[in-house]
PDB file of C-alpha atoms in Angstrom:
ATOM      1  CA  UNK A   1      -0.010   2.787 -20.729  1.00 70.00           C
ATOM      2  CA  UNK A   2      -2.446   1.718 -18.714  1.00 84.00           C
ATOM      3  CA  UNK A   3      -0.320   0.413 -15.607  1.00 94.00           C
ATOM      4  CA  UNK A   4      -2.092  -1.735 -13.062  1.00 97.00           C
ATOM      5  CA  UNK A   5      -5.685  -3.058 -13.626  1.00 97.00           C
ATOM      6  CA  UNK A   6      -7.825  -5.044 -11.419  1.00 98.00           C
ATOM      7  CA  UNK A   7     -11.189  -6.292 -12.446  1.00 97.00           C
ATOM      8  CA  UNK A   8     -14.002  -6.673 -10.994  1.00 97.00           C
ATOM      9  CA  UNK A   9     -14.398  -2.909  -9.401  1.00 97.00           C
ATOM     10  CA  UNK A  10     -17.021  -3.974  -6.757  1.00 97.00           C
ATOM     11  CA  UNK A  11     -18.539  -7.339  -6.303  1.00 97.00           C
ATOM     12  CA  UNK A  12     -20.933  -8.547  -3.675  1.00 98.00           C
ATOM     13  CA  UNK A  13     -20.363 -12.441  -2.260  1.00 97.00           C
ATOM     14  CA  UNK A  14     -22.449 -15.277  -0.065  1.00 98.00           C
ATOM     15  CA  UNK A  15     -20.583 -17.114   2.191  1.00 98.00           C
ATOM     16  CA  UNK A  16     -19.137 -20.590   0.754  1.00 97.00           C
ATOM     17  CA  UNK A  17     -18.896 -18.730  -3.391  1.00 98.00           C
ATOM     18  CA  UNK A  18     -15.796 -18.615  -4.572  1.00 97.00           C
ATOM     19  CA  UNK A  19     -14.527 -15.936  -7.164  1.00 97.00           C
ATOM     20  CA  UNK A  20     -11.153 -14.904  -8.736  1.00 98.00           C
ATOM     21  CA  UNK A  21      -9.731 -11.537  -9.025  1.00 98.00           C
ATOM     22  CA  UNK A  22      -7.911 -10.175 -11.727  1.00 98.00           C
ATOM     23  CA  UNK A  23      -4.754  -7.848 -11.869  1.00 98.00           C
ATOM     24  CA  UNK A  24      -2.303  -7.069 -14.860  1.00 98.00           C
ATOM     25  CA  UNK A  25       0.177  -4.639 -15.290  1.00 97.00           C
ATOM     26  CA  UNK A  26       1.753  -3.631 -18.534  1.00 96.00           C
ATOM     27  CA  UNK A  27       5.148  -1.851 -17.096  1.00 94.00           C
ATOM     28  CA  UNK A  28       6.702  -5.172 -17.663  1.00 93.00           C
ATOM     29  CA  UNK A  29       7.349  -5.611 -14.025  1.00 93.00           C
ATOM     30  CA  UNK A  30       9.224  -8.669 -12.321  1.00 91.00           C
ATOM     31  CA  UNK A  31       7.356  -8.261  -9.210  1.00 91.00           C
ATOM     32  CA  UNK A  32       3.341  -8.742  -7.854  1.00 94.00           C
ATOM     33  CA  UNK A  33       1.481  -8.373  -4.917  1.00 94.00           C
ATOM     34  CA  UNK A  34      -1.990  -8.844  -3.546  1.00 97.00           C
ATOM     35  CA  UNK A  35      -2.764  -6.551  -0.468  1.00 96.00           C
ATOM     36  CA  UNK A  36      -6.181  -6.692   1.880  1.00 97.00           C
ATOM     37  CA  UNK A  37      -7.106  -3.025   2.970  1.00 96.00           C
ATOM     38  CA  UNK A  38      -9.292  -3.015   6.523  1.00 93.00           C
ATOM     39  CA  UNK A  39     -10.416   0.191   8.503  1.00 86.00           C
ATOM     40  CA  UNK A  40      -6.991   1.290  11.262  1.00 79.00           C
ATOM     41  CA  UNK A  41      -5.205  -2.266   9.848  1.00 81.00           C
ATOM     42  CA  UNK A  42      -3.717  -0.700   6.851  1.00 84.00           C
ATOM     43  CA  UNK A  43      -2.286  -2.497   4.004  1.00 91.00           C
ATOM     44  CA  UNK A  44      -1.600  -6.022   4.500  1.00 93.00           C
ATOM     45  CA  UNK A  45       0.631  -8.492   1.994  1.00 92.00           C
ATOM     46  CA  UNK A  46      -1.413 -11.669   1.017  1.00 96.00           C
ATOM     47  CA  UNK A  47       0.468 -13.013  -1.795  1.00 96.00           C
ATOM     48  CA  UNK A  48       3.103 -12.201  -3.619  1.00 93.00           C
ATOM     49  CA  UNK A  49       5.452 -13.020  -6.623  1.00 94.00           C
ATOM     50  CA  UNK A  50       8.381 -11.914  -7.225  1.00 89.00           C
ATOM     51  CA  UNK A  51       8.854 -13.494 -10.748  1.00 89.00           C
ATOM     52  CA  UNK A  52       7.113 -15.027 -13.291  1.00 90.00           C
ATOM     53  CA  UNK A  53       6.793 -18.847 -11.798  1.00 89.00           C
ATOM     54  CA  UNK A  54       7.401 -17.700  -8.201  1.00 93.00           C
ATOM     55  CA  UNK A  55       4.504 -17.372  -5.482  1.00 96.00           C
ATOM     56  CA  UNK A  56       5.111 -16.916  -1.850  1.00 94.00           C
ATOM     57  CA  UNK A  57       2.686 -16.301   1.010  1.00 95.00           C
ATOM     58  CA  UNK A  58       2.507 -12.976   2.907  1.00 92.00           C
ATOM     59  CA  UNK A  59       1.279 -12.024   6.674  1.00 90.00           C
ATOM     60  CA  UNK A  60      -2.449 -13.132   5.890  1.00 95.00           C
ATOM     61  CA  UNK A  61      -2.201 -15.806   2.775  1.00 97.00           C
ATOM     62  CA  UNK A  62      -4.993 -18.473   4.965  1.00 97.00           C
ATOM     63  CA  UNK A  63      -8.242 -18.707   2.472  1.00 97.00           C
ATOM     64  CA  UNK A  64      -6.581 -17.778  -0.674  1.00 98.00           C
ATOM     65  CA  UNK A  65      -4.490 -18.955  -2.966  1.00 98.00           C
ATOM     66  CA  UNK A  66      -2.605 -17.135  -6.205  1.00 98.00           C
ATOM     67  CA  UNK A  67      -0.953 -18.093  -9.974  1.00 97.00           C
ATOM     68  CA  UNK A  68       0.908 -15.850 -11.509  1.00 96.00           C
ATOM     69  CA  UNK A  69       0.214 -17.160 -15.022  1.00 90.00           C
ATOM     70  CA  UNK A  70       2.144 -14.784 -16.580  1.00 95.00           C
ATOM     71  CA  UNK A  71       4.688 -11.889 -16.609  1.00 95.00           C
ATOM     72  CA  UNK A  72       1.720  -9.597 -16.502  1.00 97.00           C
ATOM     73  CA  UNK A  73      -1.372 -10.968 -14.937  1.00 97.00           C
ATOM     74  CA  UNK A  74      -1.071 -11.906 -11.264  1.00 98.00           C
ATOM     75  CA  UNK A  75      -4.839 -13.501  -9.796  1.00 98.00           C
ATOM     76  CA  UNK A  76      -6.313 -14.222  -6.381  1.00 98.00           C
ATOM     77  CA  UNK A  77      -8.675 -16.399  -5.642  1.00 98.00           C
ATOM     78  CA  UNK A  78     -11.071 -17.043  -2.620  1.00 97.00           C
ATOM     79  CA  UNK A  79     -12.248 -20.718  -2.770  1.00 94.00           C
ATOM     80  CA  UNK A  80     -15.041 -20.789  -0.101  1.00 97.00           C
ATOM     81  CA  UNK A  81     -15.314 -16.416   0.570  1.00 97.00           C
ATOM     82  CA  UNK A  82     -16.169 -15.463   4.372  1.00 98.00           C
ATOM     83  CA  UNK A  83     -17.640 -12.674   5.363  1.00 97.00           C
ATOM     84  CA  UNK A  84     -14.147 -12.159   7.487  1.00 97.00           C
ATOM     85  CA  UNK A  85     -12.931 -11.769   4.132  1.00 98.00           C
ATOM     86  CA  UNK A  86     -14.724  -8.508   3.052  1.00 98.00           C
ATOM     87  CA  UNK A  87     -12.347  -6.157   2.449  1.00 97.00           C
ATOM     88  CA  UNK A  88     -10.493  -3.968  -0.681  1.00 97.00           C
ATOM     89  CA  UNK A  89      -7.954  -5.546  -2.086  1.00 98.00           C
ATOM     90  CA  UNK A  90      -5.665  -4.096  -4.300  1.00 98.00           C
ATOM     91  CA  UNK A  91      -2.824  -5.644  -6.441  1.00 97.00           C
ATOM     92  CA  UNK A  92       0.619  -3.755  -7.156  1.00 94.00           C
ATOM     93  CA  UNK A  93       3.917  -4.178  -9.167  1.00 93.00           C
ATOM     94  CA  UNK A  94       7.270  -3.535  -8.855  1.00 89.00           C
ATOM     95  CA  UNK A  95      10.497  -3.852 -11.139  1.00 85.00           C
ATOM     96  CA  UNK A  96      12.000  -5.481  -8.325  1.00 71.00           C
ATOM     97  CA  UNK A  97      10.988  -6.905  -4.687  1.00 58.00           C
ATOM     98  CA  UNK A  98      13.895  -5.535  -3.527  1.00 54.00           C
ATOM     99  CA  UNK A  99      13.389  -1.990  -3.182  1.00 57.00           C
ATOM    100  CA  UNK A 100      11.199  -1.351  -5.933  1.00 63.00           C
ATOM    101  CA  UNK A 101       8.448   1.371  -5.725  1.00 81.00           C
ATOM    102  CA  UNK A 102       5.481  -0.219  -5.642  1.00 88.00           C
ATOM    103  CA  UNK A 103       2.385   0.851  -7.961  1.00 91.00           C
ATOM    104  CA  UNK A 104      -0.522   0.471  -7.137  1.00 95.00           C
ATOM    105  CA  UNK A 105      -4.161  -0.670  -8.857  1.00 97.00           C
ATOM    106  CA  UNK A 106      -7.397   1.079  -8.445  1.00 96.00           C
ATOM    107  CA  UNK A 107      -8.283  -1.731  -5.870  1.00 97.00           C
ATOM    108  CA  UNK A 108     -11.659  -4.709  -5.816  1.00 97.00           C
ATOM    109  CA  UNK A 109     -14.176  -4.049  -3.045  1.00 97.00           C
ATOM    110  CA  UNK A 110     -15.491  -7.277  -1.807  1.00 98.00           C
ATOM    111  CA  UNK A 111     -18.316  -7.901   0.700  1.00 98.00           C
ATOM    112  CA  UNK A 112     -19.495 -11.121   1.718  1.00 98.00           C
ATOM    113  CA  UNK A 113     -22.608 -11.599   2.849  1.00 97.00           C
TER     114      UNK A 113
ATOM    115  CA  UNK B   1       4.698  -4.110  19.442  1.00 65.00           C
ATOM    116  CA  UNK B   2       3.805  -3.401  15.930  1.00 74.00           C
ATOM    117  CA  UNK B   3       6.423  -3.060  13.657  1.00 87.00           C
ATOM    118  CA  UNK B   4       4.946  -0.030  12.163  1.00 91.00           C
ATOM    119  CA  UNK B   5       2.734   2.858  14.149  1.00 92.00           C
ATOM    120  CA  UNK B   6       1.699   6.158  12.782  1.00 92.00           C
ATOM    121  CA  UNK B   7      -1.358   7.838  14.426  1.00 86.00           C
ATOM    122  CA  UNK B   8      -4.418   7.538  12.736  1.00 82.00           C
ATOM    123  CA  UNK B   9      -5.861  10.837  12.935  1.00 86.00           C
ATOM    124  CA  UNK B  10      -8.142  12.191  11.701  1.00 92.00           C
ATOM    125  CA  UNK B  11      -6.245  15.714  11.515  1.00 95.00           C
ATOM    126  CA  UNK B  12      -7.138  18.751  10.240  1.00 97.00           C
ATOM    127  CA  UNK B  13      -5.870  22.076   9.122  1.00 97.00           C
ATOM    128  CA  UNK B  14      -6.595  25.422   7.214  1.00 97.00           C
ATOM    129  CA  UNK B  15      -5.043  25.435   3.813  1.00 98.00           C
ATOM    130  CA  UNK B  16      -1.319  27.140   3.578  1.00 98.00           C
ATOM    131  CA  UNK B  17      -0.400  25.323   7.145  1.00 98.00           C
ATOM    132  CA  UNK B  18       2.303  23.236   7.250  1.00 97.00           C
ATOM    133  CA  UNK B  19       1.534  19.998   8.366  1.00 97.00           C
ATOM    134  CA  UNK B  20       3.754  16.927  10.091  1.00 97.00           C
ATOM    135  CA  UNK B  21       2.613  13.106   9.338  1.00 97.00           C
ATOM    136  CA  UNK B  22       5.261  10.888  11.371  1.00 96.00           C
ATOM    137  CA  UNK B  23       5.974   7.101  11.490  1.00 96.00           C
ATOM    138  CA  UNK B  24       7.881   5.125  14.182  1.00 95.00           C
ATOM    139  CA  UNK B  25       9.031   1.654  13.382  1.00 93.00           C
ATOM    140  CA  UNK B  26      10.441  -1.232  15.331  1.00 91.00           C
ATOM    141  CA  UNK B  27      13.542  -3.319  13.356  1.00 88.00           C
ATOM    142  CA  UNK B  28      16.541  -1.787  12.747  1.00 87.00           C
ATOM    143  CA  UNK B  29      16.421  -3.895   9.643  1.00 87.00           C
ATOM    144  CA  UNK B  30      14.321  -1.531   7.498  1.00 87.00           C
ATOM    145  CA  UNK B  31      16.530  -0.136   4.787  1.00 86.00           C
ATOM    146  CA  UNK B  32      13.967   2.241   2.429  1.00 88.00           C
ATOM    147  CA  UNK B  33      11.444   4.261   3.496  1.00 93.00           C
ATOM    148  CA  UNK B  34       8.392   5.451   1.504  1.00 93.00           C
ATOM    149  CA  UNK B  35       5.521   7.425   1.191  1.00 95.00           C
ATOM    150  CA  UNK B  36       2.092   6.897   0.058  1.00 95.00           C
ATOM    151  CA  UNK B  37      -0.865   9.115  -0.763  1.00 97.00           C
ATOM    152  CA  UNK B  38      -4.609   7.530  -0.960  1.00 96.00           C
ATOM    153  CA  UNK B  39      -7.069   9.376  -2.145  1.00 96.00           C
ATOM    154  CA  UNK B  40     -10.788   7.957  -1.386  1.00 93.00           C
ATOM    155  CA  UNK B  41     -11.704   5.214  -3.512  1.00 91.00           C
ATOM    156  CA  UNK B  42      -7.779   4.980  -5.007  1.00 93.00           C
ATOM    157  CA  UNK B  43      -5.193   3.140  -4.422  1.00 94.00           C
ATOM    158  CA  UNK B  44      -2.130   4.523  -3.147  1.00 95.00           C
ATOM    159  CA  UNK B  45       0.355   5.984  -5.227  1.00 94.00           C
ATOM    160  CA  UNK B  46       3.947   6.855  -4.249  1.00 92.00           C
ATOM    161  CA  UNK B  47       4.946  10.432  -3.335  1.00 94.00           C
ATOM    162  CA  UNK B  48       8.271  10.088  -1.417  1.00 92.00           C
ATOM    163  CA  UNK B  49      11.210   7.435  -1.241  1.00 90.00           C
ATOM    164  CA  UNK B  50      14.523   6.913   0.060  1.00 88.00           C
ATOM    165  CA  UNK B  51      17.312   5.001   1.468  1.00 83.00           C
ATOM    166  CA  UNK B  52      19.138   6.962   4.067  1.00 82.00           C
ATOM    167  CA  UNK B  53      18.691   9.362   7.027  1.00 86.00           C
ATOM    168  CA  UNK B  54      18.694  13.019   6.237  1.00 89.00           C
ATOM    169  CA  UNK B  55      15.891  14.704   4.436  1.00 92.00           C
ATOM    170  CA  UNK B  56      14.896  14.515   1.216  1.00 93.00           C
ATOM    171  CA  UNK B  57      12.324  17.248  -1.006  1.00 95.00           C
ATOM    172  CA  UNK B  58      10.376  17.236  -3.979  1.00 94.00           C
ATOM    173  CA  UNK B  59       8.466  20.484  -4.154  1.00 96.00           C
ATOM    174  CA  UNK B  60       6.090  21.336  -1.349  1.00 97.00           C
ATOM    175  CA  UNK B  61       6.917  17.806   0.287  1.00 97.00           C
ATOM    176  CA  UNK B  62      10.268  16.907   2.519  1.00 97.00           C
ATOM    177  CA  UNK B  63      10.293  13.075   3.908  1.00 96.00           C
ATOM    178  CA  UNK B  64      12.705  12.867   6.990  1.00 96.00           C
ATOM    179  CA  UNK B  65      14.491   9.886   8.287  1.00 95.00           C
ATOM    180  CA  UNK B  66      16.320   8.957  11.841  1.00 94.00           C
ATOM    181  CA  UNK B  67      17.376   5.849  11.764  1.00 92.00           C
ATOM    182  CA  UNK B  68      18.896   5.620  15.144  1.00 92.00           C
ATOM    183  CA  UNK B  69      15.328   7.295  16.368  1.00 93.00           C
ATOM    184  CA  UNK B  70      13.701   4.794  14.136  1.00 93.00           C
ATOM    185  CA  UNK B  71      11.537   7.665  12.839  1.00 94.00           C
ATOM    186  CA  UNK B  72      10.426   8.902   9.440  1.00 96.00           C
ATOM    187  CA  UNK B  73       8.505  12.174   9.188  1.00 96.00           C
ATOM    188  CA  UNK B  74       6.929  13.687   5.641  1.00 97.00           C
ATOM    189  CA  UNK B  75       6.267  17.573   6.026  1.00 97.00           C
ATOM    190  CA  UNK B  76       4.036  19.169   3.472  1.00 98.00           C
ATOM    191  CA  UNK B  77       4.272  22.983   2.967  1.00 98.00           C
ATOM    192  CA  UNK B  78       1.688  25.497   1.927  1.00 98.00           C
ATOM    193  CA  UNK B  79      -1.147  22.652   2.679  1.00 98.00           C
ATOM    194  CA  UNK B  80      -3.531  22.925  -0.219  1.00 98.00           C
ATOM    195  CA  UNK B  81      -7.150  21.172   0.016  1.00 97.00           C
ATOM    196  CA  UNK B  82      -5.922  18.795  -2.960  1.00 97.00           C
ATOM    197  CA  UNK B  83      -3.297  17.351  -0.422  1.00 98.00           C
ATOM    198  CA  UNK B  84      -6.556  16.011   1.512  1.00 98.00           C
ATOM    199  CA  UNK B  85      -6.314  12.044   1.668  1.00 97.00           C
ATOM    200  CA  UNK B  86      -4.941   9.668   3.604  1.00 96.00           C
ATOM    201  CA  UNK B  87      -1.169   9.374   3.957  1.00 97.00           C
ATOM    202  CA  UNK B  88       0.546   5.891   4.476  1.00 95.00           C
ATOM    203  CA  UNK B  89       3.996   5.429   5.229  1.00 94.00           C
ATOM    204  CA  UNK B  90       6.208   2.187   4.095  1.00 92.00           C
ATOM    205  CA  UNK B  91       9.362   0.404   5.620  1.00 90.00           C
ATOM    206  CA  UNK B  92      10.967  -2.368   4.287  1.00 85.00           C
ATOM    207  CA  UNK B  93      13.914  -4.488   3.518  1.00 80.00           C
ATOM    208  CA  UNK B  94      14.414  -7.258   0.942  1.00 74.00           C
ATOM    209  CA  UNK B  95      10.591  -8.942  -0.197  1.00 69.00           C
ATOM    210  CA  UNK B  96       9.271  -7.465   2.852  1.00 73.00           C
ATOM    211  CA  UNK B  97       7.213  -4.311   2.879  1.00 79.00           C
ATOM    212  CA  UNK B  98       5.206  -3.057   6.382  1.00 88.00           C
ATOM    213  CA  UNK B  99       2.605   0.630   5.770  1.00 91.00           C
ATOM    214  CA  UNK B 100       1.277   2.238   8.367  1.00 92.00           C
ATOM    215  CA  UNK B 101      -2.256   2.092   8.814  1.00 92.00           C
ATOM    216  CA  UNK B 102      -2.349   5.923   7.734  1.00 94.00           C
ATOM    217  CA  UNK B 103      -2.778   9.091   8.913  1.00 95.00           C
ATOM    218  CA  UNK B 104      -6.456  10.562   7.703  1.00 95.00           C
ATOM    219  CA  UNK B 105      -5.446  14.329   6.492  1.00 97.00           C
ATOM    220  CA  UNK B 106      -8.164  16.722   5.804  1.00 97.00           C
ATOM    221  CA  UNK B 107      -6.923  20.400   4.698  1.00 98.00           C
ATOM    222  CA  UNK B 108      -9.496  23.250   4.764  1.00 97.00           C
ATOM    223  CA  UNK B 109     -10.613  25.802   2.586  1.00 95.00           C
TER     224      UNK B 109
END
Protein backbone atom coordinates (compact mmCIF):
# COMPACT_ATOMS: atom_id res chain seq x y z
CA UNK A 1 0.00 0.00 0.00
CA UNK A 2 1.77 2.51 -1.30
CA UNK A 3 -0.72 5.56 -0.73
CA UNK A 4 0.00 8.77 -2.56
CA UNK A 5 2.75 9.02 -5.28
CA UNK A 6 3.88 11.92 -7.21
CA UNK A 7 6.45 11.68 -9.90
CA UNK A 8 8.86 13.51 -10.90
CA UNK A 9 10.73 14.11 -7.30
CA UNK A 10 12.68 17.25 -8.49
CA UNK A 11 12.69 18.74 -11.89
CA UNK A 12 14.37 21.87 -13.12
CA UNK A 13 12.25 24.17 -15.91
CA UNK A 14 12.99 27.26 -18.57
CA UNK A 15 10.52 29.67 -18.81
CA UNK A 16 7.79 29.01 -21.71
CA UNK A 17 8.37 24.53 -21.18
CA UNK A 18 5.59 22.99 -20.22
CA UNK A 19 5.54 19.65 -18.12
CA UNK A 20 2.89 17.46 -16.36
CA UNK A 21 2.96 16.13 -12.95
CA UNK A 22 1.88 12.97 -11.83
CA UNK A 23 -0.06 11.83 -8.61
CA UNK A 24 -1.96 8.46 -7.84
CA UNK A 25 -3.23 7.11 -4.87
CA UNK A 26 -4.24 3.55 -4.31
CA UNK A 27 -6.63 4.04 -1.02
CA UNK A 28 -9.39 4.17 -3.49
CA UNK A 29 -10.19 7.68 -2.58
CA UNK A 30 -13.16 9.88 -4.05
CA UNK A 31 -11.32 12.98 -3.52
CA UNK A 32 -7.86 14.90 -5.10
CA UNK A 33 -6.03 17.85 -4.66
CA UNK A 34 -3.06 19.72 -6.02
CA UNK A 35 -1.45 22.17 -3.42
CA UNK A 36 1.59 24.88 -4.19
CA UNK A 37 3.92 25.09 -1.03
CA UNK A 38 5.89 28.76 -0.84
CA UNK A 39 8.21 29.96 2.10
CA UNK A 40 5.50 31.90 5.18
CA UNK A 41 2.43 31.24 2.35
CA UNK A 42 1.74 27.78 3.44
CA UNK A 43 -0.28 25.34 1.60
CA UNK A 44 -2.34 26.65 -1.08
CA UNK A 45 -5.36 24.61 -3.10
CA UNK A 46 -4.78 24.75 -6.96
CA UNK A 47 -7.02 22.17 -8.22
CA UNK A 48 -9.08 19.89 -7.01
CA UNK A 49 -11.53 16.93 -7.68
CA UNK A 50 -13.75 15.70 -5.75
CA UNK A 51 -14.80 12.68 -7.96
CA UNK A 52 -13.81 10.86 -10.71
CA UNK A 53 -15.08 13.32 -13.75
CA UNK A 54 -15.20 16.39 -11.48
CA UNK A 55 -12.45 19.27 -11.53
CA UNK A 56 -12.85 22.56 -9.85
CA UNK A 57 -10.40 25.44 -9.43
CA UNK A 58 -8.91 26.41 -6.04
CA UNK A 59 -7.43 29.93 -4.60
CA UNK A 60 -4.47 29.93 -7.24
CA UNK A 61 -5.75 27.61 -10.38
CA UNK A 62 -4.30 30.74 -13.17
CA UNK A 63 -1.41 28.82 -15.35
CA UNK A 64 -2.52 25.36 -14.80
CA UNK A 65 -4.89 23.21 -15.68
CA UNK A 66 -5.85 19.40 -14.28
CA UNK A 67 -7.71 15.83 -15.57
CA UNK A 68 -8.49 13.55 -13.32
CA UNK A 69 -8.36 10.61 -15.75
CA UNK A 70 -9.14 8.26 -13.37
CA UNK A 71 -10.29 7.17 -9.86
CA UNK A 72 -6.65 7.05 -8.97
CA UNK A 73 -4.39 9.28 -10.91
CA UNK A 74 -5.08 13.01 -10.56
CA UNK A 75 -2.30 15.29 -13.00
CA UNK A 76 -1.27 18.94 -13.22
CA UNK A 77 -0.01 20.50 -15.83
CA UNK A 78 1.90 23.86 -16.45
CA UNK A 79 1.48 24.82 -20.17
CA UNK A 80 3.98 27.74 -20.54
CA UNK A 81 6.00 27.28 -16.62
CA UNK A 82 7.14 30.78 -15.03
CA UNK A 83 9.60 31.19 -12.87
CA UNK A 84 6.60 32.66 -10.45
CA UNK A 85 5.68 29.19 -10.61
CA UNK A 86 8.65 27.53 -8.75
CA UNK A 87 7.44 26.05 -5.95
CA UNK A 88 6.66 22.26 -4.21
CA UNK A 89 3.71 21.00 -5.02
CA UNK A 90 2.23 18.22 -3.50
CA UNK A 91 -0.98 16.22 -4.37
CA UNK A 92 -3.35 14.62 -1.59
CA UNK A 93 -6.52 12.39 -1.26
CA UNK A 94 -9.32 12.11 0.69
CA UNK A 95 -12.38 9.60 1.01
CA UNK A 96 -14.44 12.53 0.97
CA UNK A 97 -14.12 16.51 0.38
CA UNK A 98 -16.23 16.91 3.03
CA UNK A 99 -14.33 16.38 6.04
CA UNK A 100 -12.05 13.85 4.97
CA UNK A 101 -8.43 13.69 6.35
CA UNK A 102 -6.37 14.55 3.83
CA UNK A 103 -3.08 12.43 2.90
CA UNK A 104 -0.59 13.68 1.68
CA UNK A 105 2.29 12.78 -1.22
CA UNK A 106 5.95 13.13 -0.82
CA UNK A 107 5.60 16.43 -2.89
CA UNK A 108 7.47 17.67 -6.79
CA UNK A 109 10.01 20.47 -6.39
CA UNK A 110 9.90 22.66 -9.37
CA UNK A 111 12.20 25.57 -10.29
CA UNK A 112 11.96 27.53 -13.27
CA UNK A 113 14.60 29.12 -14.57
CA UNK B 1 -7.44 39.68 7.33
CA UNK B 2 -6.31 36.24 6.59
CA UNK B 3 -8.54 33.65 7.25
CA UNK B 4 -5.95 31.62 8.90
CA UNK B 5 -2.77 33.05 11.15
CA UNK B 6 -0.48 31.01 13.25
CA UNK B 7 2.99 32.53 14.01
CA UNK B 8 5.67 31.37 12.08
CA UNK B 9 8.33 30.88 14.47
CA UNK B 10 10.98 29.63 14.41
CA UNK B 11 10.68 28.30 18.18
CA UNK B 12 12.74 26.41 20.13
CA UNK B 13 12.94 24.32 23.21
CA UNK B 14 14.98 21.71 25.32
CA UNK B 15 13.59 18.26 24.95
CA UNK B 16 10.88 17.13 27.82
CA UNK B 17 9.28 20.90 27.61
CA UNK B 18 5.96 21.21 26.85
CA UNK B 19 5.34 23.21 24.04
CA UNK B 20 2.05 25.38 22.70
CA UNK B 21 1.54 25.79 18.70
CA UNK B 22 -1.80 27.99 18.36
CA UNK B 23 -3.99 29.00 15.36
CA UNK B 24 -6.56 31.85 15.14
CA UNK B 25 -9.01 31.84 12.31
CA UNK B 26 -11.49 34.28 10.89
CA UNK B 27 -15.15 32.55 9.69
CA UNK B 28 -17.27 31.19 12.02
CA UNK B 29 -17.99 28.78 9.23
CA UNK B 30 -15.09 26.37 9.88
CA UNK B 31 -16.52 23.14 11.17
CA UNK B 32 -13.19 20.58 11.59
CA UNK B 33 -10.07 21.40 12.69
CA UNK B 34 -6.78 19.56 11.98
CA UNK B 35 -3.35 19.10 12.50
CA UNK B 36 -0.43 18.58 10.39
CA UNK B 37 3.18 17.59 10.95
CA UNK B 38 5.96 18.27 8.06
CA UNK B 39 8.97 16.97 8.38
CA UNK B 40 11.78 18.52 5.92
CA UNK B 41 11.52 17.31 2.55
CA UNK B 42 7.86 15.45 3.43
CA UNK B 43 4.74 16.17 2.99
CA UNK B 44 2.49 16.65 5.75
CA UNK B 45 0.83 13.97 7.40
CA UNK B 46 -2.10 14.24 9.83
CA UNK B 47 -1.57 14.06 13.62
CA UNK B 48 -4.76 15.57 15.15
CA UNK B 49 -8.53 16.07 14.02
CA UNK B 50 -11.78 17.04 15.22
CA UNK B 51 -15.12 18.53 15.02
CA UNK B 52 -16.01 20.29 18.20
CA UNK B 53 -14.65 22.56 20.98
CA UNK B 54 -13.16 20.85 23.95
CA UNK B 55 -9.90 19.04 23.83
CA UNK B 56 -9.04 16.12 22.35
CA UNK B 57 -5.56 13.61 23.11
CA UNK B 58 -3.76 11.01 21.49
CA UNK B 59 -0.69 10.23 23.55
CA UNK B 60 1.80 12.99 24.18
CA UNK B 61 -0.40 15.37 21.88
CA UNK B 62 -3.85 17.33 23.03
CA UNK B 63 -5.44 19.65 20.08
CA UNK B 64 -7.76 22.35 21.72
CA UNK B 65 -10.61 24.15 20.17
CA UNK B 66 -12.69 27.57 21.09
CA UNK B 67 -14.92 28.17 18.75
CA UNK B 68 -16.43 31.27 20.11
CA UNK B 69 -12.50 32.46 20.55
CA UNK B 70 -12.01 31.17 17.09
CA UNK B 71 -8.85 29.45 18.39
CA UNK B 72 -7.31 26.01 18.07
CA UNK B 73 -4.22 25.16 20.12
CA UNK B 74 -2.13 21.57 19.82
CA UNK B 75 0.05 21.01 23.07
CA UNK B 76 2.75 18.43 22.88
CA UNK B 77 4.09 16.93 26.16
CA UNK B 78 7.48 15.60 27.07
CA UNK B 79 8.91 17.41 23.69
CA UNK B 80 11.23 14.86 22.18
CA UNK B 81 13.82 15.99 19.31
CA UNK B 82 11.76 13.60 16.85
CA UNK B 83 8.75 16.08 17.33
CA UNK B 84 11.17 18.69 15.45
CA UNK B 85 9.33 19.83 12.11
CA UNK B 86 7.09 22.13 11.12
CA UNK B 87 3.53 22.08 12.42
CA UNK B 88 0.54 23.27 10.18
CA UNK B 89 -2.81 23.68 11.33
CA UNK B 90 -6.14 23.16 9.02
CA UNK B 91 -9.75 24.69 9.11
CA UNK B 92 -12.34 23.93 6.92
CA UNK B 93 -15.88 23.38 5.98
CA UNK B 94 -17.44 21.57 3.01
CA UNK B 95 -14.63 21.39 -0.27
CA UNK B 96 -12.85 24.09 1.39
CA UNK B 97 -9.68 23.55 3.36
CA UNK B 98 -7.37 26.83 4.69
CA UNK B 99 -3.49 25.61 6.74
CA UNK B 100 -1.65 27.85 8.38
CA UNK B 101 1.52 28.75 7.01
CA UNK B 102 3.17 26.74 10.02
CA UNK B 103 4.84 27.10 12.97
CA UNK B 104 8.81 26.02 12.49
CA UNK B 105 9.43 23.75 15.83
CA UNK B 106 12.89 22.81 16.68
CA UNK B 107 13.26 20.64 20.07
CA UNK B 108 16.77 20.29 21.59
CA UNK B 109 18.84 17.68 22.76
Amino acid sequence: NAGVTQTPKFQVLKTGQSMTLQCAQDMNHNSMYWYRQDPGMGLRLIYYSASEGTTDKGEVPNGYNVSRLNKREFSLRLESAAPSQTSVYFCASSSSGGGGTQYFGPGTRLLVL
Amino acid sequence: QKEVEQDPGPLSVPEGAIVSLNCTYSNSAFQYFMWYRQYSRKGPELLMYTYSSGNKEDGRFTAQVDKSSKYISLFIRDSQPSDSATYLCAIGYGQNFVFGPGTRLSVLP
